XYZ file of C-alpha atoms in Angstrom:
655
model
C 104.781 152.316 77.503
C 103.336 148.848 78.156
C 104.129 149.087 81.885
C 102.576 152.528 81.938
C 99.302 151.236 80.470
C 99.299 148.302 82.905
C 99.858 150.673 85.801
C 97.089 152.939 84.549
C 94.690 149.956 84.218
C 95.648 148.687 87.634
C 95.150 152.178 89.031
C 91.516 152.193 87.965
C 90.809 149.151 90.104
C 92.800 150.593 92.979
C 90.043 153.147 93.294
C 86.840 151.993 94.940
C 84.691 153.043 91.988
C 86.713 150.735 89.713
C 86.359 147.835 92.149
C 82.645 148.581 92.440
C 81.999 148.413 88.693
C 84.090 145.240 88.416
C 81.853 143.692 91.106
C 78.705 144.901 89.327
C 79.934 143.465 86.013
C 80.728 140.031 87.485
C 77.430 139.786 89.378
C 75.491 140.992 86.329
C 77.002 138.459 83.925
C 76.816 135.591 86.419
C 73.154 136.265 87.184
C 72.327 136.463 83.488
C 73.905 133.084 82.739
C 72.263 131.477 85.782
C 68.832 132.808 84.793
C 69.435 131.649 81.235
C 70.656 128.132 82.020
C 69.124 127.111 85.360
C 65.520 128.309 85.046
C 62.940 127.433 82.411
C 61.554 130.920 81.903
C 59.969 130.411 78.476
C 61.946 132.988 76.462
C 59.928 133.529 73.275
C 61.325 136.545 71.425
C 64.303 138.880 71.015
C 62.948 141.473 73.456
C 62.595 138.868 76.189
C 66.162 137.674 75.555
C 67.401 141.263 75.836
C 65.443 141.848 79.051
C 66.857 138.675 80.558
C 70.329 140.075 79.814
C 69.522 143.585 81.044
C 67.514 142.939 84.203
C 70.383 141.894 86.541
C 72.258 145.143 85.820
C 69.864 147.560 87.525
C 69.522 145.458 90.668
C 73.298 144.813 90.823
C 73.914 148.561 90.769
C 71.179 149.127 93.345
C 72.211 146.514 95.923
C 75.993 146.722 95.600
C 75.705 150.515 95.663
C 74.786 150.257 99.348
C 78.476 149.638 100.075
C 79.356 153.113 98.776
C 77.609 154.708 101.766
C 80.234 153.305 104.154
C 83.605 154.826 104.915
C 87.168 153.553 104.572
C 87.642 149.791 104.439
C 83.999 149.235 105.336
C 83.071 150.113 101.734
C 84.826 146.960 100.552
C 83.625 144.807 103.433
C 79.982 145.657 102.878
C 80.255 145.355 99.116
C 81.640 141.835 99.537
C 79.026 140.913 102.167
C 76.197 142.068 99.888
C 77.833 140.332 96.907
C 77.921 137.056 98.831
C 74.334 137.403 100.049
C 73.086 138.023 96.501
C 75.105 135.052 95.225
C 73.720 132.873 97.999
C 70.162 134.028 97.235
C 70.692 133.184 93.572
C 72.060 129.716 94.348
C 69.351 129.020 96.933
C 66.760 129.742 94.253
C 68.540 127.379 91.868
C 68.296 124.541 94.427
C 64.702 125.433 95.254
C 63.819 125.504 91.556
C 65.408 122.100 90.960
C 63.098 120.653 93.612
C 59.883 122.671 93.300
C 60.164 124.131 89.790
C 59.454 127.474 91.472
C 61.199 130.372 93.227
C 61.682 131.125 96.914
C 59.209 133.525 98.477
C 59.326 135.337 101.800
C 56.725 132.993 103.384
C 58.756 129.916 102.401
C 61.748 131.344 104.278
C 59.672 131.109 107.476
C 59.114 127.382 106.902
C 62.340 126.473 108.704
C 60.766 123.415 110.318
C 60.819 121.768 106.882
C 64.559 122.192 106.290
C 65.626 119.223 108.369
C 63.095 116.963 106.687
C 64.155 117.832 103.145
C 67.888 117.530 103.879
C 67.897 113.992 102.521
C 66.817 115.307 99.127
C 69.256 118.238 98.990
C 72.205 116.052 98.005
C 70.274 114.781 94.982
C 69.821 118.407 93.865
C 73.535 119.231 93.874
C 75.549 119.273 90.637
C 79.342 118.905 90.145
C 79.577 122.404 88.659
C 77.776 124.159 91.533
C 81.024 125.591 92.912
C 81.013 127.923 89.876
C 78.129 129.856 91.429
C 80.658 131.307 93.904
C 83.888 131.347 91.854
C 83.497 135.060 91.051
C 83.131 135.902 94.743
C 86.281 133.898 95.511
C 88.156 135.742 92.737
C 87.137 139.144 94.122
C 88.082 138.055 97.614
C 91.487 136.833 96.399
C 92.149 140.097 94.535
C 91.623 141.983 97.790
C 93.334 139.483 100.100
C 96.509 139.263 97.995
C 96.454 143.025 97.321
C 96.178 142.795 93.560
C 93.601 145.493 94.246
C 94.643 148.006 96.872
C 92.149 149.433 99.348
C 91.052 152.984 98.551
C 90.342 154.720 101.864
C 88.904 157.880 100.285
C 85.166 158.173 100.952
C 82.739 158.368 98.031
C 81.116 161.763 97.702
C 77.347 161.980 97.977
C 77.152 163.482 94.489
C 78.785 160.400 92.972
C 76.474 158.111 94.951
C 73.504 160.080 93.595
C 74.783 159.629 90.045
C 75.271 155.922 90.689
C 71.725 155.450 91.980
C 70.339 157.564 89.154
C 72.024 155.173 86.736
C 70.501 152.199 88.587
C 67.073 153.881 88.464
C 67.339 154.630 84.730
C 68.322 151.048 83.918
C 65.506 149.676 86.087
C 62.913 152.024 84.562
C 63.972 151.119 81.025
C 63.773 147.454 82.043
C 60.255 147.840 83.487
C 59.003 149.930 80.547
C 60.169 147.375 77.982
C 58.717 144.578 80.103
C 55.336 146.340 80.195
C 55.408 146.592 76.402
C 55.751 142.836 76.084
C 53.657 141.897 79.121
C 51.129 144.627 80.090
C 50.159 144.882 83.768
C 53.070 142.655 84.687
C 53.151 143.607 88.373
C 49.398 143.773 88.943
C 48.772 140.409 87.273
C 51.595 138.673 89.127
C 50.035 135.211 89.480
C 53.104 133.581 87.944
C 56.539 134.162 89.473
C 58.188 132.953 86.253
C 57.054 136.123 84.509
C 58.505 138.382 87.186
C 61.917 136.672 87.080
C 61.938 136.546 83.274
C 61.161 140.228 82.837
C 62.628 141.859 85.957
C 65.268 139.407 87.183
C 65.864 137.412 90.337
C 66.807 140.308 92.634
C 63.957 142.602 91.584
C 61.630 139.625 91.988
C 62.819 139.355 95.610
C 61.836 142.989 96.217
C 58.484 142.420 94.510
C 57.851 139.308 96.590
C 58.747 141.070 99.856
C 56.292 143.871 99.071
C 53.532 141.400 98.138
C 54.115 139.253 101.231
C 54.144 142.260 103.550
C 50.931 143.457 101.969
C 49.329 140.043 102.538
C 50.311 140.111 106.225
C 48.848 143.570 106.607
C 45.552 142.394 105.136
C 44.575 140.581 108.328
C 45.250 143.647 110.413
C 43.207 145.848 108.107
C 40.350 143.385 107.482
C 36.951 143.757 109.127
C 33.539 142.118 108.963
C 32.476 144.238 105.967
C 35.103 142.471 103.827
C 33.452 139.150 104.590
C 30.105 140.097 103.069
C 31.456 140.354 99.520
C 33.135 136.941 99.756
C 30.039 135.273 101.241
C 27.834 136.766 98.533
C 30.208 135.389 95.902
C 30.315 131.838 97.269
C 26.554 131.709 97.846
C 25.912 132.854 94.281
C 28.132 130.002 93.037
C 26.604 127.335 95.278
C 25.677 124.106 93.455
C 22.648 122.274 94.804
C 23.222 118.608 95.676
C 22.114 115.942 93.248
C 19.110 114.109 94.816
C 20.423 110.834 93.382
C 23.527 111.083 95.590
C 22.654 113.390 98.498
C 22.850 111.520 101.819
C 23.677 108.154 100.205
C 26.654 107.787 102.564
C 24.976 109.239 105.650
C 26.519 107.883 108.855
C 29.342 106.057 107.052
C 33.021 106.348 107.975
C 35.282 108.430 105.750
C 38.749 107.234 104.747
C 40.928 109.575 102.682
C 43.958 107.887 101.109
C 46.594 110.337 99.949
C 48.312 109.345 96.665
C 51.633 111.150 97.019
C 52.998 112.613 93.744
C 50.708 110.373 91.687
C 49.762 111.728 88.275
C 46.830 110.359 86.340
C 48.917 109.203 83.369
C 50.032 106.291 85.565
C 46.516 104.836 85.529
C 46.468 101.943 83.033
C 50.023 102.868 81.946
C 52.250 99.937 81.075
C 56.044 100.065 81.348
C 57.742 97.342 79.346
C 54.432 95.509 79.173
C 53.724 95.676 82.929
C 51.003 97.727 84.621
C 52.609 100.257 86.949
C 49.525 100.607 89.195
C 47.555 97.345 88.820
C 45.581 97.862 92.038
C 44.456 101.406 91.223
C 43.566 100.180 87.737
C 41.354 97.484 89.248
C 39.325 100.083 91.190
C 37.984 101.490 87.924
C 36.095 98.210 87.465
C 34.667 98.179 91.014
C 30.869 98.543 90.829
C 30.748 101.021 93.740
C 33.751 103.167 92.768
C 33.527 106.412 90.805
C 36.711 107.255 88.907
C 37.162 110.860 87.747
C 39.545 111.013 84.776
C 39.497 114.818 84.386
C 40.408 115.721 87.955
C 43.268 118.223 88.412
C 45.526 119.231 91.269
C 45.419 122.961 91.999
C 48.417 123.302 94.296
C 50.934 126.124 94.439
C 54.144 126.346 96.443
C 52.543 124.473 99.315
C 52.299 121.296 97.202
C 51.061 118.514 99.547
C 49.919 120.986 102.183
C 47.959 122.943 99.564
C 46.212 119.748 98.465
C 45.270 118.957 102.059
C 44.113 122.512 102.656
C 41.804 122.455 99.654
C 40.194 119.107 100.424
C 39.604 120.089 104.074
C 38.329 123.626 103.412
C 37.388 124.098 99.737
C 39.592 127.210 99.761
C 42.623 127.790 97.540
C 46.200 127.792 98.751
C 48.122 131.055 98.618
C 50.090 132.369 95.615
C 53.224 132.439 97.790
C 54.238 130.006 100.503
C 51.876 127.651 102.290
C 48.716 128.405 104.273
C 49.790 125.614 106.603
C 52.884 127.463 107.762
C 51.824 131.097 107.466
C 48.156 130.987 108.499
C 48.077 128.138 111.001
C 46.278 130.189 113.649
C 43.511 131.399 111.323
C 39.845 130.575 111.821
C 38.628 127.763 109.569
C 35.416 125.817 109.011
C 37.096 122.611 107.908
C 35.745 119.108 107.345
C 36.894 117.726 110.754
C 35.030 120.477 112.605
C 31.900 120.251 110.448
C 31.702 116.465 110.761
C 32.793 116.548 114.401
C 29.601 118.472 115.115
C 27.716 115.719 113.298
C 28.991 112.899 115.515
C 32.299 112.055 113.805
C 35.721 111.500 115.384
C 38.569 112.727 113.161
C 42.187 111.591 112.844
C 45.232 111.910 110.574
C 47.909 109.216 110.162
C 51.354 110.259 108.907
C 54.718 108.567 109.425
C 56.707 111.805 109.457
C 57.357 114.564 111.965
C 54.244 116.425 113.083
C 56.031 119.744 112.643
C 56.504 119.157 108.915
C 54.243 121.663 107.120
C 53.215 122.828 110.608
C 50.582 120.072 110.718
C 50.676 119.757 114.501
C 49.400 123.341 114.748
C 47.055 123.875 111.822
C 45.257 120.560 112.464
C 44.106 122.103 115.739
C 42.589 125.000 113.793
C 40.823 122.485 111.532
C 39.446 120.607 114.534
C 41.154 117.239 114.066
C 40.664 115.164 117.224
C 43.752 112.970 116.711
C 47.037 113.285 114.868
C 49.275 110.226 114.744
C 52.679 111.377 113.505
C 56.152 109.772 113.569
C 56.007 109.586 117.380
C 53.452 106.773 117.039
C 55.422 104.728 114.509
C 58.537 102.594 114.733
C 60.918 103.076 111.818
C 63.176 100.046 111.548
C 66.394 99.950 109.492
C 65.548 99.530 105.825
C 62.025 100.946 106.257
C 62.952 104.608 105.945
C 61.608 106.732 103.094
C 62.887 110.213 102.208
C 60.156 111.733 104.385
C 59.408 109.177 107.064
C 58.196 105.589 107.018
C 57.780 103.444 103.893
C 54.158 102.778 102.920
C 53.754 99.086 103.716
C 54.914 99.309 107.354
C 53.096 102.652 107.612
C 49.719 101.079 106.841
C 50.494 98.015 108.961
C 51.325 100.143 112.000
C 48.352 102.450 111.355
C 45.808 99.638 111.663
C 45.943 99.284 115.495
C 45.810 103.092 115.779
C 42.760 103.236 113.513
C 41.035 100.620 115.652
C 41.157 102.999 118.638
C 39.017 105.585 116.807
C 35.261 105.512 117.578
C 32.959 105.170 114.587
C 31.792 106.965 112.585
C 35.195 108.453 111.889
C 36.728 110.898 109.434
C 40.312 109.821 108.728
C 43.186 110.658 106.405
C 46.268 108.551 105.677
C 49.351 110.317 104.265
C 52.046 107.894 103.027
C 55.351 109.183 101.636
C 57.195 106.465 99.687
C 56.306 107.819 96.235
C 58.116 111.113 96.731
C 60.903 112.917 94.910
C 63.690 111.924 94.256
C 61.955 108.496 93.879
C 64.649 106.319 95.344
C 64.028 102.962 96.979
C 65.850 99.827 98.037
C 65.957 97.662 94.939
C 65.130 94.554 96.958
C 61.666 96.067 97.500
C 61.169 96.961 93.828
C 58.854 94.726 91.796
C 59.142 96.517 88.467
C 62.225 97.566 86.516
C 62.918 101.307 86.273
C 62.285 103.219 83.070
C 65.217 103.847 80.758
C 65.063 107.556 79.927
C 68.410 108.376 81.504
C 66.711 110.722 83.978
C 67.116 109.179 87.438
C 63.994 110.775 88.924
C 61.714 109.797 86.053
C 63.151 106.285 85.866
C 62.730 105.649 89.601
C 59.237 107.167 89.681
C 57.646 104.014 88.296
C 59.240 101.801 90.944
C 58.067 103.896 93.897
C 54.610 104.272 92.317
C 54.328 100.483 91.988
C 55.422 100.052 95.625
C 52.786 102.575 96.787
C 50.160 100.737 94.734
C 51.056 97.415 96.405
C 50.836 98.997 99.863
C 47.338 100.274 99.061
C 46.210 96.812 97.998
C 47.389 95.380 101.325
C 45.527 98.080 103.253
C 42.349 97.408 101.251
C 42.686 93.735 102.182
C 42.531 94.794 105.844
C 39.531 97.057 105.241
C 37.653 94.153 103.656
C 38.533 91.671 106.398
C 37.640 94.129 109.175
C 34.235 94.989 107.698
C 35.128 98.682 107.301
C 35.068 98.320 103.526
C 31.289 98.066 103.389
C 30.658 100.845 105.908
C 33.053 103.535 104.694
C 33.376 106.145 101.975
C 36.899 105.627 100.617
C 38.466 108.488 98.668
C 41.843 108.202 96.951
C 43.261 111.461 95.577
C 46.507 112.580 93.952
C 48.036 115.574 95.701
C 50.269 117.141 93.010
C 52.479 116.340 90.047
C 55.293 113.859 90.531
C 57.362 114.836 87.503
C 57.908 118.561 86.981
C 58.488 120.481 83.741
C 62.221 120.193 84.370
C 61.959 116.589 83.167
C 59.946 117.165 79.994
C 62.590 115.612 77.735
C 62.451 112.360 79.686
C 58.664 112.529 79.902
C 58.489 112.881 76.114
C 60.093 109.429 75.896
C 57.567 108.050 78.378
C 54.529 109.596 76.711
C 55.752 109.078 73.153
C 55.179 112.720 72.194
C 56.547 116.203 72.782
C 55.447 117.761 76.073
C 54.056 121.077 74.858
C 52.559 123.640 77.273
C 49.134 122.176 76.463
C 50.307 118.622 77.120
C 51.922 119.746 80.368
C 48.609 121.225 81.526
C 47.005 117.863 80.822
C 49.658 116.142 82.908
C 48.366 118.040 85.948
C 45.525 115.525 86.092
C 45.712 113.435 89.253
C 43.641 110.361 90.152
C 40.387 110.646 92.065
C 38.498 107.554 93.192
C 35.376 107.801 95.375
C 33.968 104.507 96.621
C 30.518 104.608 98.244
C 28.954 101.268 99.247
C 25.630 100.802 97.518
C 26.175 103.603 94.991
C 26.733 102.807 91.310
C 30.266 103.571 90.188
C 31.893 104.032 86.794
C 34.119 106.487 84.935
C 33.064 110.125 85.353
C 34.440 112.604 82.781
C 33.403 115.725 84.713
C 36.152 118.363 84.968
C 37.023 119.218 88.564
C 39.743 120.113 91.017
C 40.740 119.634 94.635
C 38.541 122.489 95.920
C 35.543 120.433 94.783
C 36.183 117.499 97.119
C 34.725 118.924 100.338
C 31.265 119.893 99.000
C 31.113 116.564 97.117
C 31.844 114.574 100.292
C 29.548 116.584 102.550
C 26.619 116.168 100.171
C 27.231 112.413 100.018
C 27.096 112.399 103.829
C 23.845 114.382 103.828
C 25.342 117.710 105.009
C 24.224 120.672 102.897
C 27.029 123.179 102.204
C 24.856 126.199 101.419
C 25.756 128.106 104.585
C 29.512 127.433 104.312
C 32.065 129.576 102.507
C 33.482 127.218 99.877
C 35.011 127.889 96.461
C 34.479 124.405 95.040
C 31.239 122.808 93.910
C 29.866 119.284 94.220
C 31.320 117.127 91.417
C 28.062 115.141 91.315
C 25.779 118.175 91.163
C 24.076 119.111 87.896
C 25.150 122.702 88.665
C 28.839 121.805 89.139
C 31.259 124.470 87.858
C 33.633 122.665 85.453
C 36.044 125.612 85.090
C 39.179 124.454 86.945
C 41.442 127.257 88.192
C 45.177 126.718 88.615
C 46.988 128.650 91.295
C 48.981 130.722 88.755
C 45.823 131.944 86.989
C 45.847 129.403 84.161
C 42.804 127.160 83.788
C 41.287 124.134 82.106
C 37.692 123.497 81.102
C 35.929 120.977 78.883
C 36.290 123.402 75.948
C 39.245 125.738 76.531
C 42.631 125.362 78.204
C 44.637 128.470 79.145
C 48.399 128.154 79.649
C 50.892 131.027 79.973
C 48.561 133.510 78.309
C 47.789 131.245 75.355
C 44.566 129.366 74.668
C 44.011 125.853 73.333
C 41.110 123.644 72.367
C 40.806 121.212 75.308
C 39.993 118.293 73.012
C 42.385 118.758 70.088
C 45.137 120.859 71.682
C 45.024 123.284 68.747
C 45.899 126.895 69.577
C 42.961 129.302 69.630
C 42.875 133.012 68.813
C 41.767 134.736 72.003
C 40.545 137.840 70.156
C 38.035 135.699 68.298
C 36.979 133.826 71.424
C 35.382 136.097 74.079
C 34.657 133.035 76.230
C 38.402 132.465 76.795
C 38.935 135.902 78.323
C 35.712 135.605 80.303
C 36.984 132.358 81.848
C 40.272 134.093 82.667
C 38.438 136.860 84.528
C 36.300 134.345 86.423
C 39.408 132.431 87.515
C 41.177 135.567 88.708
C 38.052 136.678 90.570
C 37.749 133.319 92.324
C 41.436 133.250 93.312
C 41.412 136.844 94.538
C 38.330 136.269 96.712
C 39.907 133.161 98.236
C 43.160 135.034 98.902
C 41.222 137.887 100.463
C 39.448 135.478 102.791
C 42.594 133.588 103.825
C 44.918 136.590 104.164
C 42.311 138.596 106.046
C 41.274 135.627 108.217
C 37.722 136.621 107.358
C 36.017 133.502 108.704
C 36.556 134.894 112.205
C 33.748 137.314 111.305
C 31.277 134.707 110.066
C 29.779 131.605 111.691
C 27.323 129.435 109.707
C 24.093 128.247 111.292
C 24.453 125.182 113.531
C 28.251 125.471 113.521
C 30.415 126.121 116.565
C 33.823 127.779 115.945
C 36.847 125.595 116.687
C 38.542 126.014 120.055
C 42.212 125.190 119.427
C 42.961 124.773 123.119
C 40.940 121.539 123.212
C 43.448 119.678 121.041
C 46.770 118.203 122.100
C 48.611 115.711 119.876
C 51.404 114.948 122.308
C 51.549 111.112 122.581
C 51.368 111.162 126.374
C 48.337 113.459 126.502
C 46.588 111.905 123.502
C 46.961 108.388 124.876
C 45.750 109.569 128.282
C 42.667 111.086 126.666
C 42.023 107.804 124.837
C 42.047 105.980 128.178
C 39.609 108.457 129.725
C 37.280 108.210 126.708
C 37.319 104.392 126.793
C 36.195 104.461 130.401
């Protein structure tokens, strides 16, 4: 009797339909546990827990069901191929999430030029248990290879396939209906990918993302000049007039942007074991000509550093998926280098990494940068390598002779990389002990931040000795967070308090220092974000921004818009902070009842309107239909950053 039952059980799996449902079950359960343990999805109630359990089932049935359309052995082959691809997609998202605290999108898959550069960080993302992500696939493969499951050559009838897909459709519809109950307009309000994965699952998110990305690509094809009018009307109606006390105060001066990689504002005046982590940056607050903005926020999305650059050059937002730098590099822009280039400035970027990283060597041409000094112009000696290029101190040292070739007035940007995840450095170069949270990234963060601070001080010493210090606007800005939400437990030890969603929003503050010779400095408490930098700078230089399409407003203007939009649709303001659909008092952190606070929902609508207009402009490449007065569109063919050609041009210009 026992043998008979065993034979009967084994017989079920010797039919393809039995093997199919075994595969569905394994993929379903694995995906559920991965979503539960590897992603911080913010599960808040029983329904959300149930949906997290349910959502992999419908997509597992849907995708693995494709194998049933094939005949003979091919049914098994294709089922296993699809099973592996889904497992690989799941694991790839786990690695991506460990690094970016976000999920892979279709545009990021096109950013293959970045893969080689991030390879040094991949090993730090691996965990000893990662082989378990594929153990189920290996088990299924072994069952087939060693014939514990025999191949069923009988083809699946169309009627059974229809039943199978009907089951997948029913499960998916139930999933979506329950999700809509808990989160209305889930798909139409998809600013945050976390919500999509939490409610619909990783595989359905991939379908959603593919549809959204394809739609975005089609927007350029479908766009015409009429679409531009609405955007222009919006930006002109939100224009902030320059403050007469500051307008033109830096006219004719050089501009030096100093990129503070991964530097969060909590580091300013922070002491670790009694020692200042950033003593040089702290000293700038006391400089009589330096304005320090202590409520300045990064507004980056998946593009991280590239998003920060894009916003400060264009006063446009990055995209909700992927990076403008890699997906829209050939678009028409009216960026700072082009605007200032038509006002007598020579522009240049200095970066000790490959020019192809973030597609800089292409999009800089669209911005109108005259020069781009990438890794080809630097010598990286043993012991001077950072995760993403050259360490900061030799980077600045080697940049000085390159800077001295640029005619004045110049518009320049320096992008160092030492203070970058995973925050590792040679301990002989460290001048401060690491933190002691037990989290390697958080602990090392303070050492690389101190090193970056020391490199800045040395570069400022050069600027003072050369005379550039008193003839240049110097802007230091943080590009994005350094420590993600994945490290909140360690950060709680650093900050001495629990990192709540409200506290985490506050941690998105990044430093902003603007030094203008002859202009009174001090601490400025105005709320602002990275889209506000371009109009602020242009007004200081005496260039009115009224005719340009910009989504930021002058930080020094009395009409400045202090509502700061985050890329996922959240926001901060001097009064209200919105995080994950909840509202808080920006001063006390106390939760607010949205129903009793019409202003909160009004701010939400304004943020979504601003983001949607910016996306419409970027995706549709709408600036090709509009040219401001006294502005000449950029001709990309005039720029060549190849060292041989660039050096040759320098020689011709010097003659």
